Amino acid sequence: QVLLHQRGAGLLKSSETLSLTCTVYGDLFSDYYWSWIRQPPGKGLEWIGEINHSGISNYNVSLKSRLTISVDTSKNQISLSLRSVTAADTAVYYCARRILTSSPLSWGQGTRVTVSS
Amino acid sequence: DIQMTQSPSSLSASVGDRVTITCRASQGIRNDLAWYQQRPGKAPERLIYAASTLQSGVPPRFSGSGSGTEFTLTISSLQPEDFATYYCLQHNIYPHTFGQGTKLEIK
């Protein structure tokens, strides 16, 4: 059974860089797409972007100028970097796994990120 | 971007009721749609994928239907553990987009 374990700083100041990692345990890393999704407090889910094991990525255009999603196959790890954060980036961030032809099934535990001014 | 219009945004119902939630896509997405349940403080859990396929382990009172632009999630007989928030997700075209969510509350 696959486990997606997230790590990263939970408290940031405006203009800093949000950095999160998602490490995959218990299953093959390849042949999947790895997504990042966030949820502001009290609001709905927002798709941030995704990457596959070959490094092919797709981003939400609204975040693209500040966003980097990368993959490290040697560590079975996916990373999210969001630059120049503001209070609007305060959210719970999730990583999730899907196969190409389907929707995410396995999710990380979520990381609560708060941006203060 | 494809807009997913989910309705209603909230719903009050009783145990045993049959409820239906709808998602409309701003353009055709074939059957590239999933339904998720989210409980407070938890990650979403997939209930339905490919618009109508029940996720393994999910009770059969949940069902999905639709294709193209209109999709529904039906819960045939509400149980106490079903009171949660539900989201649809389209993964046909980037960026993938979620519906706004439906909060199902106990009447």
Tab-separated table of N, CA and C in Angstrom, chain A residues 5-84:
chain	number	residue	atom	x	y	z
A	5	HIS	N	4.143	10.861	2.091
A	5	HIS	CA	4.457	11.584	3.319
A	5	HIS	C	4.998	12.958	2.973
A	6	GLN	N	4.324	13.972	3.468
A	6	GLN	CA	4.690	15.353	3.183
A	6	GLN	C	5.528	15.958	4.297
A	7	ARG	N	6.444	16.831	3.895
A	7	ARG	CA	7.240	17.581	4.863
A	7	ARG	C	7.435	18.993	4.333
A	8	GLY	N	7.630	19.938	5.268
A	8	GLY	CA	7.909	21.299	4.860
A	8	GLY	C	7.520	22.292	5.920
A	9	ALA	N	8.009	23.498	5.775
A	9	ALA	CA	7.761	24.548	6.761
A	9	ALA	C	6.301	24.977	6.737
A	10	GLY	N	5.738	25.200	7.926
A	10	GLY	CA	4.335	25.551	8.008
A	10	GLY	C	4.059	27.028	8.220
A	11	LEU	N	5.082	27.792	8.550
A	11	LEU	CA	4.886	29.224	8.821
A	11	LEU	C	5.910	30.026	8.035
A	12	LEU	N	5.410	30.935	7.210
A	12	LEU	CA	6.258	31.762	6.365
A	12	LEU	C	5.858	33.220	6.493
A	13	LYS	N	6.763	34.094	6.086
A	13	LYS	CA	6.455	35.514	5.993
A	13	LYS	C	6.283	35.890	4.527
A	14	SER	N	5.517	36.919	4.309
A	14	SER	CA	5.315	37.404	2.929
A	14	SER	C	6.651	37.585	2.226
A	15	SER	N	6.672	37.206	0.960
A	15	SER	CA	7.819	37.299	0.040
A	15	SER	C	8.781	36.122	0.160
A	16	GLU	N	8.600	35.263	1.155
A	16	GLU	CA	9.467	34.095	1.276
A	16	GLU	C	9.050	33.002	0.283
A	17	THR	N	9.814	31.931	0.275
A	17	THR	CA	9.538	30.811	-0.636
A	17	THR	C	8.993	29.618	0.136
A	18	LEU	N	7.854	29.136	-0.317
A	18	LEU	CA	7.244	27.937	0.243
A	18	LEU	C	7.908	26.714	-0.386
A	19	SER	N	8.385	25.798	0.450
A	19	SER	CA	9.029	24.581	-0.058
A	19	SER	C	8.454	23.374	0.654
A	20	LEU	N	7.919	22.460	-0.128
A	20	LEU	CA	7.346	21.230	0.412
A	20	LEU	C	7.899	20.034	-0.356
A	21	THR	N	8.015	18.902	0.343
A	21	THR	CA	8.381	17.664	-0.322
A	21	THR	C	7.324	16.608	-0.031
A	22	CYS	N	7.235	15.657	-0.926
A	22	CYS	CA	6.308	14.541	-0.809
A	22	CYS	C	7.099	13.284	-1.162
A	23	THR	N	7.292	12.425	-0.179
A	23	THR	CA	8.074	11.208	-0.384
A	23	THR	C	7.118	10.023	-0.479
A	24	VAL	N	7.389	9.170	-1.448
A	24	VAL	CA	6.502	8.048	-1.748
A	24	VAL	C	7.105	6.763	-1.211
A	25	TYR	N	6.336	6.045	-0.419
A	25	TYR	CA	6.772	4.775	0.157
A	25	TYR	C	5.829	3.657	-0.283
A	26	GLY	N	6.409	2.497	-0.486
A	26	GLY	CA	5.592	1.296	-0.612
A	26	GLY	C	5.081	0.974	-1.999
A	27	ASP	N	5.536	1.680	-3.012
A	27	ASP	CA	5.062	1.359	-4.353
A	27	ASP	C	6.046	1.927	-5.371
A	28	LEU	N	5.853	1.522	-6.613
A	28	LEU	CA	6.699	2.050	-7.669
A	28	LEU	C	6.493	3.547	-7.816
A	29	PHE	N	7.546	4.244	-8.122
A	29	PHE	CA	7.464	5.689	-8.301
A	29	PHE	C	7.110	6.039	-9.736
A	30	SER	N	7.572	5.238	-10.658
A	30	SER	CA	7.358	5.542	-12.065
A	30	SER	C	5.931	5.199	-12.475
A	31	ASP	N	5.559	5.633	-13.666
A	31	ASP	CA	4.263	5.342	-14.274
A	31	ASP	C	3.099	6.077	-13.611
A	32	TYR	N	3.406	7.078	-12.802
A	32	TYR	CA	2.350	7.859	-12.186
A	32	TYR	C	2.566	9.346	-12.436
A	33	TYR	N	1.488	10.093	-12.245
A	33	TYR	CA	1.554	11.542	-12.232
A	33	TYR	C	1.350	11.996	-10.790
A	34	TRP	N	2.129	13.014	-10.391
A	34	TRP	CA	2.154	13.470	-9.010
A	34	TRP	C	1.667	14.906	-8.966
A	35	SER	N	0.585	15.107	-8.246
A	35	SER	CA	-0.090	16.400	-8.233
A	35	SER	C	0.119	17.120	-6.918
A	36	TRP	N	0.040	18.432	-6.987
A	36	TRP	CA	-0.076	19.272	-5.802
A	36	TRP	C	-1.419	19.999	-5.885
A	37	ILE	N	-2.118	20.003	-4.778
A	37	ILE	CA	-3.459	20.580	-4.662
A	37	ILE	C	-3.492	21.332	-3.344
A	38	ARG	N	-4.168	22.466	-3.313
A	38	ARG	CA	-4.234	23.213	-2.058
A	38	ARG	C	-5.662	23.590	-1.721
A	39	GLN	N	-5.851	23.950	-0.452
A	39	GLN	CA	-7.184	24.302	0.055
A	39	GLN	C	-7.048	25.431	1.064
A	40	PRO	N	-7.382	26.649	0.682
A	40	PRO	CA	-7.381	27.762	1.647
A	40	PRO	C	-8.369	27.485	2.768
A	41	PRO	N	-8.157	28.110	3.917
A	41	PRO	CA	-9.044	27.858	5.071
A	41	PRO	C	-10.509	28.115	4.732
A	42	GLY	N	-11.344	27.128	4.980
A	42	GLY	CA	-12.775	27.274	4.758
A	42	GLY	C	-13.207	27.307	3.308
A	43	LYS	N	-12.294	27.020	2.387
A	43	LYS	CA	-12.631	27.117	0.964
A	43	LYS	C	-12.444	25.776	0.264
A	44	GLY	N	-12.617	25.797	-1.059
A	44	GLY	CA	-12.550	24.583	-1.837
A	44	GLY	C	-11.135	24.227	-2.276
A	45	LEU	N	-11.057	23.188	-3.082
A	45	LEU	CA	-9.789	22.643	-3.543
A	45	LEU	C	-9.329	23.334	-4.822
A	46	GLU	N	-8.031	23.583	-4.907
A	46	GLU	CA	-7.438	24.216	-6.089
A	46	GLU	C	-6.276	23.356	-6.589
A	47	TRP	N	-6.331	22.979	-7.857
A	47	TRP	CA	-5.249	22.224	-8.478
A	47	TRP	C	-4.086	23.158	-8.763
A	48	ILE	N	-2.895	22.801	-8.289
A	48	ILE	CA	-1.711	23.647	-8.451
A	48	ILE	C	-0.904	23.223	-9.690
A	49	GLY	N	-0.677	21.926	-9.820
A	49	GLY	CA	0.116	21.437	-10.930
A	49	GLY	C	0.504	19.994	-10.700
A	50	GLU	N	1.190	19.411	-11.676
A	50	GLU	CA	1.620	18.035	-11.522
A	50	GLU	C	2.853	17.750	-12.365
A	51	ILE	N	3.476	16.609	-12.070
A	51	ILE	CA	4.682	16.203	-12.765
A	51	ILE	C	4.697	14.686	-12.848
A	52	ASN	N	5.358	14.131	-13.851
A	52	ASN	CA	5.527	12.678	-13.896
A	52	ASN	C	6.978	12.316	-13.587
A	53	HIS	N	7.281	11.039	-13.584
A	53	HIS	CA	8.615	10.606	-13.159
A	53	HIS	C	9.695	11.050	-14.140
A	54	SER	N	9.287	11.392	-15.357
A	54	SER	CA	10.250	11.858	-16.360
A	54	SER	C	10.487	13.352	-16.270
A	55	GLY	N	9.764	14.012	-15.387
A	55	GLY	CA	9.939	15.443	-15.217
A	55	GLY	C	9.031	16.303	-16.076
A	56	ILE	N	8.102	15.684	-16.790
A	56	ILE	CA	7.147	16.449	-17.591
A	56	ILE	C	6.100	17.033	-16.652
A	57	SER	N	5.950	18.358	-16.703
A	57	SER	CA	5.083	19.027	-15.732
A	57	SER	C	4.020	19.893	-16.410
A	58	ASN	N	2.961	20.142	-15.680
A	58	ASN	CA	1.900	21.071	-16.073
A	58	ASN	C	1.519	21.887	-14.854
A	59	TYR	N	1.358	23.190	-15.055
A	59	TYR	CA	1.093	24.080	-13.935
A	59	TYR	C	-0.221	24.833	-14.144
A	60	ASN	N	-0.824	25.232	-13.038
A	60	ASN	CA	-1.924	26.169	-13.083
A	60	ASN	C	-1.358	27.525	-13.525
A	61	VAL	N	-1.951	28.067	-14.580
A	61	VAL	CA	-1.421	29.311	-15.150
A	61	VAL	C	-1.372	30.431	-14.119
A	62	SER	N	-2.319	30.438	-13.202
A	62	SER	CA	-2.383	31.512	-12.209
A	62	SER	C	-1.185	31.512	-11.270
A	63	LEU	N	-0.472	30.404	-11.181
A	63	LEU	CA	0.669	30.291	-10.274
A	63	LEU	C	1.989	30.099	-11.015
A	64	LYS	N	1.920	29.929	-12.314
A	64	LYS	CA	3.057	29.469	-13.092
A	64	LYS	C	4.308	30.325	-12.921
A	65	SER	N	4.143	31.630	-12.799
A	65	SER	CA	5.309	32.521	-12.731
A	65	SER	C	6.076	32.350	-11.421
A	66	ARG	N	5.449	31.761	-10.407
A	66	ARG	CA	6.089	31.624	-9.097
A	66	ARG	C	6.376	30.170	-8.724
A	67	LEU	N	5.996	29.247	-9.577
A	67	LEU	CA	5.908	27.839	-9.189
A	67	LEU	C	6.967	26.988	-9.869
A	68	THR	N	7.535	26.071	-9.099
A	68	THR	CA	8.362	25.009	-9.660
A	68	THR	C	7.993	23.693	-8.983
A	69	ILE	N	7.659	22.704	-9.786
A	69	ILE	CA	7.451	21.342	-9.285
A	69	ILE	C	8.538	20.472	-9.886
A	70	SER	N	9.219	19.720	-9.042
A	70	SER	CA	10.328	18.902	-9.521
A	70	SER	C	10.228	17.494	-8.953
A	71	VAL	N	11.006	16.604	-9.532
A	71	VAL	CA	10.981	15.205	-9.124
A	71	VAL	C	12.402	14.718	-8.922
A	72	ASP	N	12.607	13.896	-7.903
A	72	ASP	CA	13.886	13.256	-7.638
A	72	ASP	C	13.615	11.760	-7.533
A	73	THR	N	13.845	11.059	-8.620
A	73	THR	CA	13.516	9.634	-8.649
A	73	THR	C	14.405	8.820	-7.725
A	74	SER	N	15.600	9.307	-7.443
A	74	SER	CA	16.504	8.561	-6.560
A	74	SER	C	15.995	8.539	-5.120
A	75	LYS	N	15.164	9.536	-4.794
A	75	LYS	CA	14.609	9.628	-3.439
A	75	LYS	C	13.108	9.314	-3.415
A	76	ASN	N	12.533	8.950	-4.556
A	76	ASN	CA	11.073	8.768	-4.648
A	76	ASN	C	10.348	9.995	-4.089
A	77	GLN	N	10.754	11.169	-4.569
A	77	GLN	CA	10.294	12.403	-3.945
A	77	GLN	C	9.882	13.423	-4.992
A	78	ILE	N	8.822	14.153	-4.652
A	78	ILE	CA	8.352	15.259	-5.472
A	78	ILE	C	8.448	16.517	-4.613
A	79	SER	N	8.787	17.630	-5.232
A	79	SER	CA	8.946	18.871	-4.485
A	79	SER	C	8.107	19.981	-5.093
A	80	LEU	N	7.675	20.880	-4.229
A	80	LEU	CA	6.929	22.075	-4.627
A	80	LEU	C	7.677	23.292	-4.111
A	81	SER	N	7.894	24.257	-4.984
A	81	SER	CA	8.481	25.526	-4.583
A	81	SER	C	7.600	26.647	-5.112
A	82	LEU	N	7.127	27.488	-4.209
A	82	LEU	CA	6.279	28.622	-4.578
A	82	LEU	C	6.934	29.891	-4.035
A	83	ARG	N	7.370	30.725	-4.927
A	83	ARG	CA	8.139	31.912	-4.564
A	83	ARG	C	7.231	33.106	-4.247
A	84	SER	N	7.789	34.041	-3.509
A	84	SER	CA	7.123	35.323	-3.230
A	84	SER	C	5.707	35.129	-2.711
